[in-house]
Short mmCIF file of C-alpha atoms and ligand atoms in Angstrom, two decimals:
data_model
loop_
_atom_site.label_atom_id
_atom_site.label_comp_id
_atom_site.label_asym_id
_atom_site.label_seq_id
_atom_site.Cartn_x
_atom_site.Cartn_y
_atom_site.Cartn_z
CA UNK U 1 7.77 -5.00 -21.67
CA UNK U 2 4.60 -6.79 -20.71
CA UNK U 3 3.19 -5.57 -17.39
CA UNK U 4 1.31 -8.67 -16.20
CA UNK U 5 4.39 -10.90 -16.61
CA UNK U 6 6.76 -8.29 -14.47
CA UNK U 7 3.98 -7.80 -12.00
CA UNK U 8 3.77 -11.74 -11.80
CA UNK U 9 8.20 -11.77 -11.25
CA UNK U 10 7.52 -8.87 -8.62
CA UNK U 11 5.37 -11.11 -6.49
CA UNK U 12 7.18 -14.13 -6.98
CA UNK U 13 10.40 -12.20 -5.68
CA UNK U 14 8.60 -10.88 -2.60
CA UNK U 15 6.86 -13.81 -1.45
CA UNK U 16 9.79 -15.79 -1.67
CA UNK U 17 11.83 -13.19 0.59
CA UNK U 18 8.88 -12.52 2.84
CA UNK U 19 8.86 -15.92 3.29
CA UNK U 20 12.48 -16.19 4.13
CA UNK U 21 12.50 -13.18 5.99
CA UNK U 22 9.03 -14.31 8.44
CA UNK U 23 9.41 -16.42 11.34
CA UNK U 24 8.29 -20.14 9.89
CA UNK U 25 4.53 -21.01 11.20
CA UNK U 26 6.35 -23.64 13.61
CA UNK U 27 8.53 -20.80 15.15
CA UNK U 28 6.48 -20.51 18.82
CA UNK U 29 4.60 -19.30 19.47
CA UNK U 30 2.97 -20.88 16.68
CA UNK U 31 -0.46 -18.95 17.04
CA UNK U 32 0.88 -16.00 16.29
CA UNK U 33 3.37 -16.95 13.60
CA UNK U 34 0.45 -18.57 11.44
CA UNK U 35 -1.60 -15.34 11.80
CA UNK U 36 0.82 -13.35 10.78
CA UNK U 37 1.31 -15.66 7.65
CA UNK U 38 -2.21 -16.07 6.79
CA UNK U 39 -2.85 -12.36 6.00
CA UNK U 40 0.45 -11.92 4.28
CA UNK U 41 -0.10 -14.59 2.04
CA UNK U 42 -3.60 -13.96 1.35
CA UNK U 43 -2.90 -12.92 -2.09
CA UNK U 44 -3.08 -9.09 -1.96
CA UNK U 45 -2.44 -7.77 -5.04
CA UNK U 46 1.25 -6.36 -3.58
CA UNK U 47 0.69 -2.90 -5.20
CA UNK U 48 3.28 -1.61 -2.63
CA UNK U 49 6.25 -3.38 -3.41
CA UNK U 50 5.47 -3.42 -6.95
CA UNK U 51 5.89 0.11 -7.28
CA UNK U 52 8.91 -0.41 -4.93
CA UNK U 53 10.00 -2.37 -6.99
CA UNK U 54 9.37 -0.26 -10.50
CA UNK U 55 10.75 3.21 -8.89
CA UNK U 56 13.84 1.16 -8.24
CA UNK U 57 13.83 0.05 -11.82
CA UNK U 58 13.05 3.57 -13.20
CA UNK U 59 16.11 5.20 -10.85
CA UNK U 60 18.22 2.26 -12.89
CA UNK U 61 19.07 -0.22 -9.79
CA UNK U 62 21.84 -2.11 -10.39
CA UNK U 63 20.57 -4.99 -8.47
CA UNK U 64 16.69 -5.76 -8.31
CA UNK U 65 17.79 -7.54 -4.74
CA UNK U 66 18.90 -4.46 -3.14
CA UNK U 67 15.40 -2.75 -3.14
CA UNK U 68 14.01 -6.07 -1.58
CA UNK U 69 13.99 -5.24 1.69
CA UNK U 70 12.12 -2.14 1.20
CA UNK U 71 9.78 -3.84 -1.18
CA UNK U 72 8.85 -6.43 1.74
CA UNK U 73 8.44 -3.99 4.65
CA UNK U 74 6.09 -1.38 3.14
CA UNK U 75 3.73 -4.62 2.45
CA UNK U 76 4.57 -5.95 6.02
CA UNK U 77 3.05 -2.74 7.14
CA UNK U 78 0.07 -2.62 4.50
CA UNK U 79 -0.97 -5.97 5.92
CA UNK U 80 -0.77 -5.19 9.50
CA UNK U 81 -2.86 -1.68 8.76
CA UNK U 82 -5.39 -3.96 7.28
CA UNK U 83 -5.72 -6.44 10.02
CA UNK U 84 -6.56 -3.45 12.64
CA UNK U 85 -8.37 -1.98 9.87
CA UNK U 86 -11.11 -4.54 10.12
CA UNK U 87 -11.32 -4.95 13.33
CA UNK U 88 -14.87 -4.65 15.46
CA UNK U 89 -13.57 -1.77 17.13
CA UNK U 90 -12.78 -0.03 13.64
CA UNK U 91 -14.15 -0.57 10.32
CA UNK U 92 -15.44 -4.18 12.07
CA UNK U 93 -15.20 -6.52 8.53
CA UNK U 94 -15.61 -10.14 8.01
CA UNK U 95 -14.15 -10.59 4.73
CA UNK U 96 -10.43 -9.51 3.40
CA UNK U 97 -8.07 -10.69 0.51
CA UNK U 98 -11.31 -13.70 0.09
CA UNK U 99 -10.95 -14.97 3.20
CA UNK U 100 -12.32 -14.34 6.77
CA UNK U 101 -11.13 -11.77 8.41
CA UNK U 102 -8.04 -11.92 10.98
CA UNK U 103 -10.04 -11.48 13.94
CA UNK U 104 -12.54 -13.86 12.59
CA UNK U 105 -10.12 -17.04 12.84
CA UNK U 106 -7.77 -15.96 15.54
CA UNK U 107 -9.55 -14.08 17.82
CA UNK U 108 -9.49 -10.31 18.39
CA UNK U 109 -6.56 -10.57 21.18
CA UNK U 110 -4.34 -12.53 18.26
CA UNK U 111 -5.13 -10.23 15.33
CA UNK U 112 -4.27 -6.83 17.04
CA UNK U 113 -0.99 -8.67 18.14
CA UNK U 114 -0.39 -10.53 14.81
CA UNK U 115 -1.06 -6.75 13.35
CA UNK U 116 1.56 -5.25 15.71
CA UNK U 117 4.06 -7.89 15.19
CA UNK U 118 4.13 -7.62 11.30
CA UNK U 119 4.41 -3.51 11.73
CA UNK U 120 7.82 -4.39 13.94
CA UNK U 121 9.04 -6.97 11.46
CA UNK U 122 8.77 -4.73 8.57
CA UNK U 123 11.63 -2.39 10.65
CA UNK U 124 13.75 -5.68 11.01
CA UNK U 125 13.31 -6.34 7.33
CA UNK U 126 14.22 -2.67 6.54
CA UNK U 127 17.34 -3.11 8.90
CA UNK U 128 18.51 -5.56 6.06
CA UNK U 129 19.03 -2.74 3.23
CA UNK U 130 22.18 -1.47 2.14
CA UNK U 131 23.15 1.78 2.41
CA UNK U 132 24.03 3.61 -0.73
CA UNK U 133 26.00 6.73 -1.07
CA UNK U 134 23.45 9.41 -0.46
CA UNK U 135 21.01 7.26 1.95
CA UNK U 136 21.71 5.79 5.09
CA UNK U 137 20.10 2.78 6.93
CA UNK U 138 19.04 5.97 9.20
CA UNK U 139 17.34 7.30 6.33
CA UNK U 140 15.45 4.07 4.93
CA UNK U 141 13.97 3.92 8.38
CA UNK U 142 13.18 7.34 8.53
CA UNK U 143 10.86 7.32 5.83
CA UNK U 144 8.54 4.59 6.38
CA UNK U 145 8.53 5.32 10.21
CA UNK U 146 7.18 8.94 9.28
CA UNK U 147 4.78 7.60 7.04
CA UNK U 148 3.54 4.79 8.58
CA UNK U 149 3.22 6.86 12.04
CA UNK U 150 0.75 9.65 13.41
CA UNK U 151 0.76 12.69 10.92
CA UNK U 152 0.08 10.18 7.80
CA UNK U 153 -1.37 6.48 7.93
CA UNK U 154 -2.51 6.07 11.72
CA UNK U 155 -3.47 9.61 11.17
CA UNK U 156 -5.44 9.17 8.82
CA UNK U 157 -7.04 6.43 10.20
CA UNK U 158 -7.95 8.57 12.99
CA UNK U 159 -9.12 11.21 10.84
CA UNK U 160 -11.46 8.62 9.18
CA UNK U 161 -13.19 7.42 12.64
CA UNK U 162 -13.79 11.15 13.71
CA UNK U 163 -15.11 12.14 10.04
CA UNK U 164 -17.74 8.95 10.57
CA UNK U 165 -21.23 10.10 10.69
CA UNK U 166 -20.28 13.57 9.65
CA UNK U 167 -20.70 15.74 6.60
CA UNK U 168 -16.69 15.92 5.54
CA UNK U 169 -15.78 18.33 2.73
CA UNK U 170 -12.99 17.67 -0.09
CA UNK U 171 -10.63 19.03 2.02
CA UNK U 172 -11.39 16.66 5.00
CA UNK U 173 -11.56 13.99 2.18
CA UNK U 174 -8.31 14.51 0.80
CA UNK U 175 -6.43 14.82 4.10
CA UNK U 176 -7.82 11.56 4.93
CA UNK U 177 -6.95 9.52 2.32
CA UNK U 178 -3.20 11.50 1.59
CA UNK U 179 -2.54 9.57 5.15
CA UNK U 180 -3.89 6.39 5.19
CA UNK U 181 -3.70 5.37 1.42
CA UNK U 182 -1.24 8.29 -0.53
CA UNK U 183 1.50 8.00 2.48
CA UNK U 184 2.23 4.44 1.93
CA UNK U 185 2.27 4.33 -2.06
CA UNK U 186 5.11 7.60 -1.74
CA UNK U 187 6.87 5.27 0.84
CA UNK U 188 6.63 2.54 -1.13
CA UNK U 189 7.92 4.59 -4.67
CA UNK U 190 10.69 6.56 -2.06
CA UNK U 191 12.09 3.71 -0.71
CA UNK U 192 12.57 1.99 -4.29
CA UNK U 193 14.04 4.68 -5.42
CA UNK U 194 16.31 5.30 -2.96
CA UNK U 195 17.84 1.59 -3.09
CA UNK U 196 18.86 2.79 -6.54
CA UNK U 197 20.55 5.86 -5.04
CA UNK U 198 18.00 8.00 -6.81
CA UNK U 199 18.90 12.13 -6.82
CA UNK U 200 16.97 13.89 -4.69
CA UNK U 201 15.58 15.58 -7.73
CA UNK U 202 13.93 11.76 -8.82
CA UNK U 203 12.92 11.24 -5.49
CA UNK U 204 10.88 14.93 -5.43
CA UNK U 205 9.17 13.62 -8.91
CA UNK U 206 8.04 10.33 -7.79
CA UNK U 207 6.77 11.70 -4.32
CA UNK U 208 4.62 13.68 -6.47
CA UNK U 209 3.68 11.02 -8.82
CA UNK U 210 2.80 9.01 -5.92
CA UNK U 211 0.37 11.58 -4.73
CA UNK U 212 -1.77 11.75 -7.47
CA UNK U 213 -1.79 8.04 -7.89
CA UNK U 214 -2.71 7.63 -4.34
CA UNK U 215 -5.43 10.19 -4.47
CA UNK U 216 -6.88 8.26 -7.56
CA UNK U 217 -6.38 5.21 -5.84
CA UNK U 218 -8.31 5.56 -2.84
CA UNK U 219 -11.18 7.60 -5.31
CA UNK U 220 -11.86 4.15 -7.58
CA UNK U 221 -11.55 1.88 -4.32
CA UNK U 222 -14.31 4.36 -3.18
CA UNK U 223 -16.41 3.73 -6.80
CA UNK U 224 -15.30 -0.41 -6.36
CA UNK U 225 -16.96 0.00 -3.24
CA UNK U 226 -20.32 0.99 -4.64
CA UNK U 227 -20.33 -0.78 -8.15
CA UNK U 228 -18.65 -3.98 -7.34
CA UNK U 229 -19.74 -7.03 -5.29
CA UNK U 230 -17.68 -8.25 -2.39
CA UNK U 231 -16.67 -11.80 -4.51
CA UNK U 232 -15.10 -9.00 -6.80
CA UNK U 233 -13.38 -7.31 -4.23
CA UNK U 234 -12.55 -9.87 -2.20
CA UNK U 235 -13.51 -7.61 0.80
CA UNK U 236 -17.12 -6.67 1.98
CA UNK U 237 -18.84 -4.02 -0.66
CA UNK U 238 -21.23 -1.61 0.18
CA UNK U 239 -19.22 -0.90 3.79
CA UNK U 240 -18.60 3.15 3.03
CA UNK U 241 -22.34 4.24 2.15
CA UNK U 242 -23.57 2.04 5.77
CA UNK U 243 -21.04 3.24 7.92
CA UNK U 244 -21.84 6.76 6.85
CA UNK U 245 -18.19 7.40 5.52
CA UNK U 246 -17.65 10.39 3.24
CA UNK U 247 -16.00 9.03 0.11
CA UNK U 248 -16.42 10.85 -3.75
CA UNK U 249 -19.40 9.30 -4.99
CA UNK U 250 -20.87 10.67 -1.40
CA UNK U 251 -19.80 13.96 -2.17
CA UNK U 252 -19.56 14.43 -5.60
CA UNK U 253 -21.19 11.65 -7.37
CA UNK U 254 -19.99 8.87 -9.11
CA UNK U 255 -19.34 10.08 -12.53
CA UNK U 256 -17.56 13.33 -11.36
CA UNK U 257 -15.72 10.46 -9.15
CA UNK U 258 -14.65 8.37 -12.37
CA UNK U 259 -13.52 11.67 -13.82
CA UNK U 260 -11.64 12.75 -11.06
CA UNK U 261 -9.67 9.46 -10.83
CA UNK U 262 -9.24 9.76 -14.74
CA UNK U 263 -7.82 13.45 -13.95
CA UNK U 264 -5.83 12.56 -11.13
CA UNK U 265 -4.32 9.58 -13.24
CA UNK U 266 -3.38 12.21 -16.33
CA UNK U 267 -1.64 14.22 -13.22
CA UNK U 268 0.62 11.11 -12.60
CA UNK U 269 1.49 10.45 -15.66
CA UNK U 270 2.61 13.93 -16.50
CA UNK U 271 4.49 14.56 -13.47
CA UNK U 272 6.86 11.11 -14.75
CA UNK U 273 7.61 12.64 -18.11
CA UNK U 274 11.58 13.83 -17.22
CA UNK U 275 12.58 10.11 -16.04
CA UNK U 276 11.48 9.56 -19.72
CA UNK U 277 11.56 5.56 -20.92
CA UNK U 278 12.68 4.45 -17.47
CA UNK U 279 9.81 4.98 -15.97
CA UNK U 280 7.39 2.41 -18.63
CA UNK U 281 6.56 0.27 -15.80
CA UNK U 282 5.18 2.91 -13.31
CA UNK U 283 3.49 4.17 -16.26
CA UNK U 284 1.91 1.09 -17.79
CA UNK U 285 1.00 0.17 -13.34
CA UNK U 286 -1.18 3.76 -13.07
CA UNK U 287 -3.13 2.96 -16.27
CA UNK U 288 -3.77 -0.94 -15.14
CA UNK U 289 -4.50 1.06 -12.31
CA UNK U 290 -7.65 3.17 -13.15
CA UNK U 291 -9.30 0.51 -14.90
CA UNK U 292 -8.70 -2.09 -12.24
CA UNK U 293 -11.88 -3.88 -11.08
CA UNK U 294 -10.98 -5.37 -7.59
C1 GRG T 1 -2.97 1.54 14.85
C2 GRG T 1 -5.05 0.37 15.76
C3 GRG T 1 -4.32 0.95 14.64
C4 GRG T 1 -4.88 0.92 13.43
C5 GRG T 1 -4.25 1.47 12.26
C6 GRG T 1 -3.56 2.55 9.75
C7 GRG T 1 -4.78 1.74 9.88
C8 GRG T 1 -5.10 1.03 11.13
C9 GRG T 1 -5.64 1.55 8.89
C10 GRG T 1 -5.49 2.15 7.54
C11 GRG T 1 -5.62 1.02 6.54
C12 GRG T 1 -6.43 1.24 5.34
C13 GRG T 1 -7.66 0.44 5.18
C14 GRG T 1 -6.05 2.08 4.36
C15 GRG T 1 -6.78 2.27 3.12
C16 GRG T 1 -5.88 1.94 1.96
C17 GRG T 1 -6.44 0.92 1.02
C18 GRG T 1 -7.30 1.37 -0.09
C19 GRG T 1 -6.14 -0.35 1.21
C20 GRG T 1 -6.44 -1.46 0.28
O1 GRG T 1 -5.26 -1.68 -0.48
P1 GRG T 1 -5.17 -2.78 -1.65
O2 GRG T 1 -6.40 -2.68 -2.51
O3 GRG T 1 -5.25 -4.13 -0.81
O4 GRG T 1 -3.86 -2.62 -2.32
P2 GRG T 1 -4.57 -5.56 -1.10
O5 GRG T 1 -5.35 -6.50 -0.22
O6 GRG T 1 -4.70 -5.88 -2.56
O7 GRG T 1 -3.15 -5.44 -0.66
#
């Protein structure tokens, strides 16, 4: 198995459906429709729906297709977080996915609503899964409504602005980033795995691989944010340290931070041992992971 190449088909099936699935940039209004578009196609590096994509895999899906909808609306949702992520009255960026920011071209007024519109489409995507025998529609909506909701990623957003300015501990640290960065990638891994009518037993493993591997995550987009320049990242650099957020290389340095996202990364890894060979792909995506560079 070569990891680039099924990343590469991973994309190419969720853009196309995305694509499909989004009202067409001539659909009025048209404003809207084309803002939407132009930070979904951005070229993100669709993370989410990859490991959608490679829990479904690892549970043995029958049918790659059938974890699509899933795949689509957890990056629906990513997107739209991002949008209002960068906006003035938040993290206030200029630059995201190499290109001006949402607000930047549309307007403020358009990117909150172009954010809002994608978070509602991903629940009309969702609507388009099957149900399987141990997971209802119910269910698929369930999940990415709880973690996409108050007590994980808008929670953590909000734990994020009131931690600004602050002296935050590990504990503050940890809550902040289990909502608005681990939630999502245990969605993401969840709802894969239950389009391949995973046990519950599979599902408990990969929600706990997913926390680890969000946790180290969110620490080496915290050392990115300090070592790499914003061409690299395709986002502004250097925002954490000047908005006075509390990341790890704040609190504990930056080689205790490259250790910690090494440690965290062994966690993951361990925790996928009993899905044995079926789970290569997750595997091979947390190591690509840690040494990623944007
Ligand atoms: C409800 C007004 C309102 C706002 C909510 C939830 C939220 C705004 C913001 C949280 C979004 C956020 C920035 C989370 C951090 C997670 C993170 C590291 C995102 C970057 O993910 P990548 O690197 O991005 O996978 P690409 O662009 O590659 O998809």
């Amino acid at each position: 198995m070569n990891l680039d190449s099924r990343l590469a088909d991973y994309t190419r099936i969720v853009d196309r459906m995305l694509n499909q699935w989004l009202p067409k940039e001539s659909a009025k209004p048209t404003t809207l429709h084309r803002a939407m578009r132009y930070s979904l196609f951005a070229g993100g590096k669709r993370l989410r729906p990859a490991l959608c994509l490679a829990a479904a895999q690892a549970c043995e899906i029958r049918r790659i297709a059938d974890a699509l909808p899933s795949a689509c609306a957890v990056e629906c949702v990513h997107t739209y977080s991002l949008i209002h992520d960068d906006l003035p009255c938040m993290d206030d960026d200029d630059l995201r996915r190499g290109r001006p920011t949402s607000h930047k071209v549309f307007g403020e007024g358009t990117a909150i609503l172009a954010g809002d519109a994608l978070l509602t489409a991903a629940f009309e995507i969702l609507a388009k899964t099957r149900p399987t025998a141990r997971y209802t529609v119910a269910d698929f909506v369930s999940e990415l409504a709880r973690a996409s909701g108050s007590r994980f990623l808008v929670g953590g957003q909000v734990a994020d602005l009131e931690a600004e300015g602050k002296k935050s501990n590990t504990a503050t640290l940890r809550f902040i980033h289990r909502g608005k960065t681990a939630a999502m990638i245990i969605c993401s891994l969840k709802l894969g795995a239950m389009s391949a009518n995973a046990t519950p037993r599979a599902l408990g493993i990969l929600e706990e691989f997913g926390d680890h591997l969000g946790l180290a995550f969110q620490v080496i987009d915290d050392i990115l944010d300090v070592t790499q320049s914003s061409e690299q990242l395709g986002k502004s650099a250097g925002k954490d340290a000047a908005a006075g957020k509390t990341t790890y290389p704040a609190v504990v340095g930056l080689k205790a931070s490259k250790q910690e996202a090494a440690r965290l990364t062994d966690k993951a890894l361990a925790t996928l041992s009993p899905l044995g060979e079926r789970a290569g792909i997750l595997r091979a995506l947390a190591k690509k992971l840690l040494d990623r560079q944007s």
